[in-house]
């Protein structure tokens, strides 16, 4: 057990909780290297397995609203990273790979240098920066412009490690036919005992438990690590580079405008969910329709996609997929998309989607044995510490707080 895990646990639960942790960890080797439940954990969670719906009330905490408050928040984030990175145990071991060399890109007329952290809003951010005709530049002095061109300000974004991992599963495994035969197949091949040849060939039915175990295995063995699931601090080498801004996806609507404004640029940060829905539906049911038919079936795929949009809070979980198997199989991609959009527009009137998203995330993680969840905390401890995310939230670890088995 590492010192990081001890500090994280002690800060939340104390000695009594640690005793429980030690007892449960004894079974880790059996749970992790033993039977895999034969893949019985499904892609999605039955509605009856979900915790009670707390409703659509917006429970988001108050965010800073003035430029000075946002500036102070950015500075607090930078100082926190510097403080932790000054510790000897945070030094990168000799021979470590600097993944950040492959992650940098320029933006905002080359006045910004962005280290892209996979599964932290990269697609959204790129859509706002490019093409540059979307951006508006204020009149800056020639001296300032020359300086920013030679010394662009640097930034990266992070997010809660739990939501990032779920997003990786959704976007790179569950609803990504174009990644089934590489990531999906890898998960099944390494984590499903006695997997059939056709299961590995298609890679279409990897479960969240299998995916979770793959991530733990890859990070533990340092084999076939994937940038979409690796710890965030590794991707930008944050302890050896001094960034001007550390954005959080949870506050991107405030953080991103502030960052671009600091170099004299303004941008539109609105999210076009309609366009996002249409793009995803097209990539699945138009571009990869033949693969979907062969490896899963159009109707099961539509059920999966519907559940995904519910887990994202795009469709209310009270709105079912009403179309029959025959109707779905006969429908065009445009018709399938229209059903999702209709459900989304009905959902929009219900209010905030944050509570529903959290409910689905909790249900997914509660499928994972406690010992594996705690191993995740250990492997990603620096992400939790550096970026100030709760490593042991009550709803994801009821066993530690309520004695729930």
PDB file of N, CA and C in Angstrom, residues 51-149:
ATOM      1  N   UNK A  51     -29.868   3.875  -8.068  1.00  0.00           N
ATOM      2  CA  UNK A  51     -30.347   4.487  -6.837  1.00  0.00           C
ATOM      3  C   UNK A  51     -31.506   5.424  -7.138  1.00  0.00           C
ATOM      4  N   UNK A  52     -32.297   5.786  -6.130  1.00  0.00           N
ATOM      5  CA  UNK A  52     -33.451   6.655  -6.365  1.00  0.00           C
ATOM      6  C   UNK A  52     -33.046   7.939  -7.071  1.00  0.00           C
ATOM      7  N   UNK A  53     -33.874   8.350  -8.007  1.00  0.00           N
ATOM      8  CA  UNK A  53     -33.589   9.558  -8.770  1.00  0.00           C
ATOM      9  C   UNK A  53     -33.783  10.785  -7.889  1.00  0.00           C
ATOM     10  N   UNK A  54     -32.720  11.565  -7.636  1.00  0.00           N
ATOM     11  CA  UNK A  54     -32.868  12.744  -6.796  1.00  0.00           C
ATOM     12  C   UNK A  54     -33.530  13.915  -7.505  1.00  0.00           C
ATOM     13  N   UNK A  55     -33.935  13.722  -8.759  1.00  0.00           N
ATOM     14  CA  UNK A  55     -34.632  14.779  -9.478  1.00  0.00           C
ATOM     15  C   UNK A  55     -33.698  15.604 -10.335  1.00  0.00           C
ATOM     16  N   UNK A  56     -34.239  16.632 -10.961  1.00  0.00           N
ATOM     17  CA  UNK A  56     -33.467  17.440 -11.893  1.00  0.00           C
ATOM     18  C   UNK A  56     -33.080  18.792 -11.303  1.00  0.00           C
ATOM     19  N   UNK A  57     -33.071  18.886  -9.976  1.00  0.00           N
ATOM     20  CA  UNK A  57     -32.667  20.134  -9.367  1.00  0.00           C
ATOM     21  C   UNK A  57     -31.166  20.330  -9.560  1.00  0.00           C
ATOM     22  N   UNK A  58     -30.777  21.547  -9.851  1.00  0.00           N
ATOM     23  CA  UNK A  58     -29.368  21.841 -10.074  1.00  0.00           C
ATOM     24  C   UNK A  58     -28.652  21.931  -8.739  1.00  0.00           C
ATOM     25  N   UNK A  59     -27.773  20.952  -8.497  1.00  0.00           N
ATOM     26  CA  UNK A  59     -27.051  20.914  -7.231  1.00  0.00           C
ATOM     27  C   UNK A  59     -25.621  21.426  -7.368  1.00  0.00           C
ATOM     28  N   UNK A  60     -25.293  22.063  -8.497  1.00  0.00           N
ATOM     29  CA  UNK A  60     -23.937  22.542  -8.728  1.00  0.00           C
ATOM     30  C   UNK A  60     -23.589  23.643  -7.729  1.00  0.00           C
ATOM     31  N   UNK A  61     -22.362  23.638  -7.192  1.00  0.00           N
ATOM     32  CA  UNK A  61     -21.959  24.689  -6.264  1.00  0.00           C
ATOM     33  C   UNK A  61     -21.798  26.011  -6.988  1.00  0.00           C
ATOM     34  N   UNK A  62     -21.832  27.094  -6.234  1.00  0.00           N
ATOM     35  CA  UNK A  62     -21.654  28.411  -6.826  1.00  0.00           C
ATOM     36  C   UNK A  62     -20.228  28.550  -7.350  1.00  0.00           C
ATOM     37  N   UNK A  63     -20.099  29.032  -8.565  1.00  0.00           N
ATOM     38  CA  UNK A  63     -18.792  29.242  -9.160  1.00  0.00           C
ATOM     39  C   UNK A  63     -18.458  30.730  -9.113  1.00  0.00           C
ATOM     40  N   UNK A  64     -17.169  31.072  -9.131  1.00  0.00           N
ATOM     41  CA  UNK A  64     -16.789  32.485  -9.191  1.00  0.00           C
ATOM     42  C   UNK A  64     -17.417  33.167 -10.398  1.00  0.00           C
ATOM     43  N   UNK A  65     -17.785  34.404 -10.227  1.00  0.00           N
ATOM     44  CA  UNK A  65     -18.477  35.112 -11.301  1.00  0.00           C
ATOM     45  C   UNK A  65     -17.705  36.314 -11.817  1.00  0.00           C
ATOM     46  N   UNK A  66     -16.773  36.847 -11.039  1.00  0.00           N
ATOM     47  CA  UNK A  66     -16.024  38.015 -11.479  1.00  0.00           C
ATOM     48  C   UNK A  66     -14.652  37.586 -11.990  1.00  0.00           C
ATOM     49  N   UNK A  67     -14.058  38.380 -12.881  1.00  0.00           N
ATOM     50  CA  UNK A  67     -12.716  38.046 -13.377  1.00  0.00           C
ATOM     51  C   UNK A  67     -11.696  37.875 -12.258  1.00  0.00           C
ATOM     52  N   UNK A  68     -11.790  38.680 -11.224  1.00  0.00           N
ATOM     53  CA  UNK A  68     -10.835  38.567 -10.124  1.00  0.00           C
ATOM     54  C   UNK A  68     -11.006  37.255  -9.366  1.00  0.00           C
ATOM     55  N   UNK A  69     -12.242  36.834  -9.157  1.00  0.00           N
ATOM     56  CA  UNK A  69     -12.478  35.548  -8.492  1.00  0.00           C
ATOM     57  C   UNK A  69     -11.930  34.391  -9.327  1.00  0.00           C
ATOM     58  N   UNK A  70     -12.142  34.476 -10.630  1.00  0.00           N
ATOM     59  CA  UNK A  70     -11.637  33.415 -11.511  1.00  0.00           C
ATOM     60  C   UNK A  70     -10.112  33.420 -11.517  1.00  0.00           C
ATOM     61  N   UNK A  71      -9.511  34.603 -11.534  1.00  0.00           N
ATOM     62  CA  UNK A  71      -8.045  34.690 -11.490  1.00  0.00           C
ATOM     63  C   UNK A  71      -7.505  34.050 -10.215  1.00  0.00           C
ATOM     64  N   UNK A  72      -8.141  34.330  -9.094  1.00  0.00           N
ATOM     65  CA  UNK A  72      -7.699  33.756  -7.823  1.00  0.00           C
ATOM     66  C   UNK A  72      -7.828  32.233  -7.833  1.00  0.00           C
ATOM     67  N   UNK A  73      -8.873  31.742  -8.464  1.00  0.00           N
ATOM     68  CA  UNK A  73      -9.047  30.294  -8.539  1.00  0.00           C
ATOM     69  C   UNK A  73      -7.939  29.661  -9.385  1.00  0.00           C
ATOM     70  N   UNK A  74      -7.611  30.268 -10.509  1.00  0.00           N
ATOM     71  CA  UNK A  74      -6.511  29.762 -11.333  1.00  0.00           C
ATOM     72  C   UNK A  74      -5.202  29.757 -10.545  1.00  0.00           C
ATOM     73  N   UNK A  75      -4.953  30.825  -9.810  1.00  0.00           N
ATOM     74  CA  UNK A  75      -3.709  30.909  -9.054  1.00  0.00           C
ATOM     75  C   UNK A  75      -3.662  29.857  -7.950  1.00  0.00           C
ATOM     76  N   UNK A  76      -4.796  29.608  -7.304  1.00  0.00           N
ATOM     77  CA  UNK A  76      -4.845  28.577  -6.260  1.00  0.00           C
ATOM     78  C   UNK A  76      -4.545  27.199  -6.848  1.00  0.00           C
ATOM     79  N   UNK A  77      -5.040  26.936  -8.044  1.00  0.00           N
ATOM     80  CA  UNK A  77      -4.770  25.653  -8.700  1.00  0.00           C
ATOM     81  C   UNK A  77      -3.285  25.510  -9.014  1.00  0.00           C
ATOM     82  N   UNK A  78      -2.680  26.573  -9.530  1.00  0.00           N
ATOM     83  CA  UNK A  78      -1.250  26.520  -9.854  1.00  0.00           C
ATOM     84  C   UNK A  78      -0.418  26.292  -8.605  1.00  0.00           C
ATOM     85  N   UNK A  79      -0.745  26.990  -7.539  1.00  0.00           N
ATOM     86  CA  UNK A  79       0.025  26.852  -6.307  1.00  0.00           C
ATOM     87  C   UNK A  79      -0.124  25.462  -5.711  1.00  0.00           C
ATOM     88  N   UNK A  80      -1.304  24.888  -5.828  1.00  0.00           N
ATOM     89  CA  UNK A  80      -1.508  23.537  -5.304  1.00  0.00           C
ATOM     90  C   UNK A  80      -0.616  22.536  -6.045  1.00  0.00           C
ATOM     91  N   UNK A  81      -0.586  22.636  -7.364  1.00  0.00           N
ATOM     92  CA  UNK A  81       0.254  21.729  -8.146  1.00  0.00           C
ATOM     93  C   UNK A  81       1.724  21.928  -7.789  1.00  0.00           C
ATOM     94  N   UNK A  82       2.156  23.169  -7.658  1.00  0.00           N
ATOM     95  CA  UNK A  82       3.550  23.432  -7.297  1.00  0.00           C
ATOM     96  C   UNK A  82       3.888  22.850  -5.933  1.00  0.00           C
ATOM     97  N   UNK A  83       2.969  22.973  -4.989  1.00  0.00           N
ATOM     98  CA  UNK A  83       3.215  22.465  -3.637  1.00  0.00           C
ATOM     99  C   UNK A  83       3.403  20.960  -3.637  1.00  0.00           C
ATOM    100  N   UNK A  84       2.491  20.250  -4.301  1.00  0.00           N
ATOM    101  CA  UNK A  84       2.596  18.792  -4.325  1.00  0.00           C
ATOM    102  C   UNK A  84       3.810  18.343  -5.138  1.00  0.00           C
ATOM    103  N   UNK A  85       4.075  19.033  -6.239  1.00  0.00           N
ATOM    104  CA  UNK A  85       5.186  18.619  -7.097  1.00  0.00           C
ATOM    105  C   UNK A  85       6.545  18.883  -6.458  1.00  0.00           C
ATOM    106  N   UNK A  86       6.593  19.699  -5.421  1.00  0.00           N
ATOM    107  CA  UNK A  86       7.861  19.958  -4.738  1.00  0.00           C
ATOM    108  C   UNK A  86       8.269  18.813  -3.828  1.00  0.00           C
ATOM    109  N   UNK A  87       7.361  17.880  -3.573  1.00  0.00           N
ATOM    110  CA  UNK A  87       7.675  16.742  -2.712  1.00  0.00           C
ATOM    111  C   UNK A  87       8.586  15.758  -3.442  1.00  0.00           C
ATOM    112  N   UNK A  88       9.530  15.159  -2.742  1.00  0.00           N
ATOM    113  CA  UNK A  88      10.462  14.218  -3.395  1.00  0.00           C
ATOM    114  C   UNK A  88       9.765  13.048  -4.075  1.00  0.00           C
ATOM    115  N   UNK A  89       8.658  12.570  -3.483  1.00  0.00           N
ATOM    116  CA  UNK A  89       8.005  11.393  -4.062  1.00  0.00           C
ATOM    117  C   UNK A  89       7.254  11.712  -5.340  1.00  0.00           C
ATOM    118  N   UNK A  90       7.196  12.998  -5.721  1.00  0.00           N
ATOM    119  CA  UNK A  90       6.527  13.366  -6.966  1.00  0.00           C
ATOM    120  C   UNK A  90       7.504  13.517  -8.124  1.00  0.00           C
ATOM    121  N   UNK A  91       8.772  13.335  -7.871  1.00  0.00           N
ATOM    122  CA  UNK A  91       9.746  13.471  -8.954  1.00  0.00           C
ATOM    123  C   UNK A  91       9.593  12.331  -9.946  1.00  0.00           C
ATOM    124  N   UNK A  92       9.710  12.663 -11.225  1.00  0.00           N
ATOM    125  CA  UNK A  92       9.603  11.637 -12.265  1.00  0.00           C
ATOM    126  C   UNK A  92      10.833  10.741 -12.228  1.00  0.00           C
ATOM    127  N   UNK A  93      10.656   9.428 -12.215  1.00  0.00           N
ATOM    128  CA  UNK A  93      11.814   8.536 -12.228  1.00  0.00           C
ATOM    129  C   UNK A  93      12.602   8.675 -13.521  1.00  0.00           C
ATOM    130  N   UNK A  94      13.894   8.383 -13.440  1.00  0.00           N
ATOM    131  CA  UNK A  94      14.753   8.467 -14.628  1.00  0.00           C
ATOM    132  C   UNK A  94      14.218   7.562 -15.721  1.00  0.00           C
ATOM    133  N   UNK A  95      14.238   8.070 -16.943  1.00  0.00           N
ATOM    134  CA  UNK A  95      13.789   7.262 -18.070  1.00  0.00           C
ATOM    135  C   UNK A  95      12.298   7.339 -18.321  1.00  0.00           C
ATOM    136  N   UNK A  96      11.594   8.184 -17.563  1.00  0.00           N
ATOM    137  CA  UNK A  96      10.159   8.302 -17.767  1.00  0.00           C
ATOM    138  C   UNK A  96       9.838   8.918 -19.117  1.00  0.00           C
ATOM    139  N   UNK A  97       8.747   8.506 -19.698  1.00  0.00           N
ATOM    140  CA  UNK A  97       8.336   9.012 -21.004  1.00  0.00           C
ATOM    141  C   UNK A  97       7.602  10.334 -20.826  1.00  0.00           C
ATOM    142  N   UNK A  98       7.984  11.345 -21.568  1.00  0.00           N
ATOM    143  CA  UNK A  98       7.310  12.636 -21.517  1.00  0.00           C
ATOM    144  C   UNK A  98       6.238  12.658 -22.596  1.00  0.00           C
ATOM    145  N   UNK A  99       5.030  12.256 -22.227  1.00  0.00           N
ATOM    146  CA  UNK A  99       3.944  12.200 -23.197  1.00  0.00           C
ATOM    147  C   UNK A  99       3.541  13.590 -23.673  1.00  0.00           C
ATOM    148  N   UNK A 100       3.857  14.625 -22.889  1.00  0.00           N
ATOM    149  CA  UNK A 100       3.414  15.966 -23.256  1.00  0.00           C
ATOM    150  C   UNK A 100       4.020  16.437 -24.570  1.00  0.00           C
ATOM    151  N   UNK A 101       5.182  15.897 -24.949  1.00  0.00           N
ATOM    152  CA  UNK A 101       5.797  16.301 -26.217  1.00  0.00           C
ATOM    153  C   UNK A 101       4.885  16.024 -27.404  1.00  0.00           C
ATOM    154  N   UNK A 102       3.996  15.057 -27.260  1.00  0.00           N
ATOM    155  CA  UNK A 102       3.105  14.681 -28.351  1.00  0.00           C
ATOM    156  C   UNK A 102       1.728  15.340 -28.235  1.00  0.00           C
ATOM    157  N   UNK A 103       1.505  16.092 -27.155  1.00  0.00           N
ATOM    158  CA  UNK A 103       0.163  16.568 -26.861  1.00  0.00           C
ATOM    159  C   UNK A 103      -0.027  18.058 -27.135  1.00  0.00           C
ATOM    160  N   UNK A 104       1.027  18.783 -27.439  1.00  0.00           N
ATOM    161  CA  UNK A 104       0.912  20.231 -27.551  1.00  0.00           C
ATOM    162  C   UNK A 104       0.329  20.668 -28.894  1.00  0.00           C
ATOM    163  N   UNK A 105      -0.383  21.780 -28.851  1.00  0.00           N
ATOM    164  CA  UNK A 105      -0.885  22.405 -30.055  1.00  0.00           C
ATOM    165  C   UNK A 105      -1.062  23.892 -29.812  1.00  0.00           C
ATOM    166  N   UNK A 106      -0.935  24.681 -30.859  1.00  0.00           N
ATOM    167  CA  UNK A 106      -1.122  26.119 -30.739  1.00  0.00           C
ATOM    168  C   UNK A 106      -2.578  26.472 -31.013  1.00  0.00           C
ATOM    169  N   UNK A 107      -3.017  27.584 -30.435  1.00  0.00           N
ATOM    170  CA  UNK A 107      -4.390  28.033 -30.623  1.00  0.00           C
ATOM    171  C   UNK A 107      -4.449  29.545 -30.452  1.00  0.00           C
ATOM    172  N   UNK A 108      -5.606  30.094 -30.822  1.00  0.00           N
ATOM    173  CA  UNK A 108      -5.858  31.532 -30.653  1.00  0.00           C
ATOM    174  C   UNK A 108      -4.751  32.369 -31.295  1.00  0.00           C
ATOM    175  N   UNK A 109      -4.567  32.162 -32.612  1.00  0.00           N
ATOM    176  CA  UNK A 109      -3.573  32.920 -33.375  1.00  0.00           C
ATOM    177  C   UNK A 109      -2.162  32.724 -32.814  1.00  0.00           C
ATOM    178  N   UNK A 110      -1.903  31.514 -32.324  1.00  0.00           N
ATOM    179  CA  UNK A 110      -0.600  31.119 -31.772  1.00  0.00           C
ATOM    180  C   UNK A 110      -0.233  31.888 -30.508  1.00  0.00           C
ATOM    181  N   UNK A 111      -1.231  32.456 -29.863  1.00  0.00           N
ATOM    182  CA  UNK A 111      -0.968  33.148 -28.602  1.00  0.00           C
ATOM    183  C   UNK A 111      -1.117  32.210 -27.402  1.00  0.00           C
ATOM    184  N   UNK A 112      -1.671  31.037 -27.654  1.00  0.00           N
ATOM    185  CA  UNK A 112      -1.836  30.035 -26.603  1.00  0.00           C
ATOM    186  C   UNK A 112      -1.183  28.734 -27.032  1.00  0.00           C
ATOM    187  N   UNK A 113      -0.636  28.026 -26.067  1.00  0.00           N
ATOM    188  CA  UNK A 113      -0.103  26.682 -26.295  1.00  0.00           C
ATOM    189  C   UNK A 113      -0.843  25.748 -25.345  1.00  0.00           C
ATOM    190  N   UNK A 114      -1.491  24.773 -25.928  1.00  0.00           N
ATOM    191  CA  UNK A 114      -2.442  23.928 -25.203  1.00  0.00           C
ATOM    192  C   UNK A 114      -1.926  22.501 -25.138  1.00  0.00           C
ATOM    193  N   UNK A 115      -1.818  21.968 -23.940  1.00  0.00           N
ATOM    194  CA  UNK A 115      -1.496  20.555 -23.782  1.00  0.00           C
ATOM    195  C   UNK A 115      -2.812  19.797 -23.695  1.00  0.00           C
ATOM    196  N   UNK A 116      -3.069  18.978 -24.680  1.00  0.00           N
ATOM    197  CA  UNK A 116      -4.360  18.301 -24.800  1.00  0.00           C
ATOM    198  C   UNK A 116      -4.386  17.043 -23.928  1.00  0.00           C
ATOM    199  N   UNK A 117      -5.280  17.023 -22.961  1.00  0.00           N
ATOM    200  CA  UNK A 117      -5.486  15.850 -22.108  1.00  0.00           C
ATOM    201  C   UNK A 117      -6.691  15.099 -22.652  1.00  0.00           C
ATOM    202  N   UNK A 118      -6.464  13.897 -23.136  1.00  0.00           N
ATOM    203  CA  UNK A 118      -7.541  13.119 -23.760  1.00  0.00           C
ATOM    204  C   UNK A 118      -8.696  12.914 -22.797  1.00  0.00           C
ATOM    205  N   UNK A 119      -9.906  12.974 -23.340  1.00  0.00           N
ATOM    206  CA  UNK A 119     -11.156  12.806 -22.593  1.00  0.00           C
ATOM    207  C   UNK A 119     -11.384  13.921 -21.586  1.00  0.00           C
ATOM    208  N   UNK A 120     -10.876  15.105 -21.896  1.00  0.00           N
ATOM    209  CA  UNK A 120     -11.157  16.282 -21.071  1.00  0.00           C
ATOM    210  C   UNK A 120     -11.571  17.422 -21.992  1.00  0.00           C
ATOM    211  N   UNK A 121     -12.645  17.213 -22.721  1.00  0.00           N
ATOM    212  CA  UNK A 121     -13.204  18.268 -23.551  1.00  0.00           C
ATOM    213  C   UNK A 121     -12.372  18.651 -24.752  1.00  0.00           C
ATOM    214  N   UNK A 122     -11.468  17.781 -25.200  1.00  0.00           N
ATOM    215  CA  UNK A 122     -10.581  18.161 -26.302  1.00  0.00           C
ATOM    216  C   UNK A 122     -11.339  18.417 -27.598  1.00  0.00           C
ATOM    217  N   UNK A 123     -12.324  17.583 -27.896  1.00  0.00           N
ATOM    218  CA  UNK A 123     -13.100  17.783 -29.127  1.00  0.00           C
ATOM    219  C   UNK A 123     -13.850  19.104 -29.076  1.00  0.00           C
ATOM    220  N   UNK A 124     -14.453  19.400 -27.931  1.00  0.00           N
ATOM    221  CA  UNK A 124     -15.189  20.655 -27.772  1.00  0.00           C
ATOM    222  C   UNK A 124     -14.253  21.856 -27.906  1.00  0.00           C
ATOM    223  N   UNK A 125     -13.114  21.799 -27.227  1.00  0.00           N
ATOM    224  CA  UNK A 125     -12.185  22.930 -27.260  1.00  0.00           C
ATOM    225  C   UNK A 125     -11.665  23.161 -28.674  1.00  0.00           C
ATOM    226  N   UNK A 126     -11.308  22.088 -29.368  1.00  0.00           N
ATOM    227  CA  UNK A 126     -10.840  22.235 -30.752  1.00  0.00           C
ATOM    228  C   UNK A 126     -11.920  22.848 -31.631  1.00  0.00           C
ATOM    229  N   UNK A 127     -13.166  22.458 -31.394  1.00  0.00           N
ATOM    230  CA  UNK A 127     -14.255  22.995 -32.212  1.00  0.00           C
ATOM    231  C   UNK A 127     -14.431  24.493 -32.003  1.00  0.00           C
ATOM    232  N   UNK A 128     -13.994  25.000 -30.850  1.00  0.00           N
ATOM    233  CA  UNK A 128     -14.116  26.431 -30.572  1.00  0.00           C
ATOM    234  C   UNK A 128     -12.914  27.222 -31.090  1.00  0.00           C
ATOM    235  N   UNK A 129     -11.762  26.578 -31.143  1.00  0.00           N
ATOM    236  CA  UNK A 129     -10.553  27.265 -31.613  1.00  0.00           C
ATOM    237  C   UNK A 129     -10.410  27.248 -33.133  1.00  0.00           C
ATOM    238  N   UNK A 130     -10.952  26.224 -33.766  1.00  0.00           N
ATOM    239  CA  UNK A 130     -10.740  26.053 -35.206  1.00  0.00           C
ATOM    240  C   UNK A 130     -12.063  25.880 -35.939  1.00  0.00           C
ATOM    241  N   UNK A 131     -12.237  26.478 -37.132  1.00  0.00           N
ATOM    242  CA  UNK A 131     -11.273  27.380 -37.761  1.00  0.00           C
ATOM    243  C   UNK A 131     -11.160  28.701 -37.010  1.00  0.00           C
ATOM    244  N   UNK A 132     -10.049  29.366 -37.171  1.00  0.00           N
ATOM    245  CA  UNK A 132      -9.798  30.588 -36.410  1.00  0.00           C
ATOM    246  C   UNK A 132     -10.714  31.729 -36.805  1.00  0.00           C
ATOM    247  N   UNK A 133     -11.448  31.564 -37.889  1.00  0.00           N
ATOM    248  CA  UNK A 133     -12.401  32.603 -38.281  1.00  0.00           C
ATOM    249  C   UNK A 133     -13.516  32.744 -37.248  1.00  0.00           C
ATOM    250  N   UNK A 134     -13.682  31.736 -36.372  1.00  0.00           N
ATOM    251  CA  UNK A 134     -14.689  31.827 -35.315  1.00  0.00           C
ATOM    252  C   UNK A 134     -14.265  32.796 -34.210  1.00  0.00           C
ATOM    253  N   UNK A 135     -12.962  33.073 -34.129  1.00  0.00           N
ATOM    254  CA  UNK A 135     -12.429  33.875 -33.033  1.00  0.00           C
ATOM    255  C   UNK A 135     -12.400  35.354 -33.396  1.00  0.00           C
ATOM    256  N   UNK A 136     -12.482  36.172 -32.368  1.00  0.00           N
ATOM    257  CA  UNK A 136     -12.373  37.611 -32.548  1.00  0.00           C
ATOM    258  C   UNK A 136     -11.196  38.111 -31.724  1.00  0.00           C
ATOM    259  N   UNK A 137     -10.349  38.915 -32.352  1.00  0.00           N
ATOM    260  CA  UNK A 137      -9.154  39.415 -31.675  1.00  0.00           C
ATOM    261  C   UNK A 137      -9.309  40.891 -31.357  1.00  0.00           C
ATOM    262  N   UNK A 138      -8.970  41.248 -30.123  1.00  0.00           N
ATOM    263  CA  UNK A 138      -8.983  42.655 -29.750  1.00  0.00           C
ATOM    264  C   UNK A 138      -7.720  43.329 -30.277  1.00  0.00           C
ATOM    265  N   UNK A 139      -7.776  44.634 -30.340  1.00  0.00           N
ATOM    266  CA  UNK A 139      -6.605  45.387 -30.778  1.00  0.00           C
ATOM    267  C   UNK A 139      -5.566  45.411 -29.659  1.00  0.00           C
ATOM    268  N   UNK A 140      -4.455  44.752 -29.884  1.00  0.00           N
ATOM    269  CA  UNK A 140      -3.356  44.747 -28.926  1.00  0.00           C
ATOM    270  C   UNK A 140      -2.168  45.483 -29.522  1.00  0.00           C
ATOM    271  N   UNK A 141      -1.316  45.981 -28.656  1.00  0.00           N
ATOM    272  CA  UNK A 141      -0.130  46.677 -29.146  1.00  0.00           C
ATOM    273  C   UNK A 141       0.777  45.705 -29.888  1.00  0.00           C
ATOM    274  N   UNK A 142       1.564  46.238 -30.797  1.00  0.00           N
ATOM    275  CA  UNK A 142       2.475  45.395 -31.566  1.00  0.00           C
ATOM    276  C   UNK A 142       3.468  44.691 -30.651  1.00  0.00           C
ATOM    277  N   UNK A 143       3.882  45.377 -29.605  1.00  0.00           N
ATOM    278  CA  UNK A 143       4.828  44.784 -28.653  1.00  0.00           C
ATOM    279  C   UNK A 143       4.213  43.580 -27.960  1.00  0.00           C
ATOM    280  N   UNK A 144       2.956  43.728 -27.534  1.00  0.00           N
ATOM    281  CA  UNK A 144       2.266  42.627 -26.854  1.00  0.00           C
ATOM    282  C   UNK A 144       2.070  41.446 -27.789  1.00  0.00           C
ATOM    283  N   UNK A 145       1.659  41.729 -29.017  1.00  0.00           N
ATOM    284  CA  UNK A 145       1.443  40.654 -29.986  1.00  0.00           C
ATOM    285  C   UNK A 145       2.740  39.898 -30.274  1.00  0.00           C
ATOM    286  N   UNK A 146       3.829  40.635 -30.447  1.00  0.00           N
ATOM    287  CA  UNK A 146       5.118  39.986 -30.710  1.00  0.00           C
ATOM    288  C   UNK A 146       5.537  39.110 -29.536  1.00  0.00           C
ATOM    289  N   UNK A 147       5.294  39.605 -28.333  1.00  0.00           N
ATOM    290  CA  UNK A 147       5.684  38.832 -27.145  1.00  0.00           C
ATOM    291  C   UNK A 147       4.865  37.548 -27.047  1.00  0.00           C
ATOM    292  N   UNK A 148       3.537  37.649 -27.248  1.00  0.00           N
ATOM    293  CA  UNK A 148       2.681  36.470 -27.139  1.00  0.00           C
ATOM    294  C   UNK A 148       2.999  35.441 -28.214  1.00  0.00           C
ATOM    295  N   UNK A 149       3.399  35.917 -29.386  1.00  0.00           N
ATOM    296  CA  UNK A 149       3.753  34.982 -30.453  1.00  0.00           C
ATOM    297  C   UNK A 149       5.017  34.199 -30.098  1.00  0.00           C
TER     298      UNK A 149
END
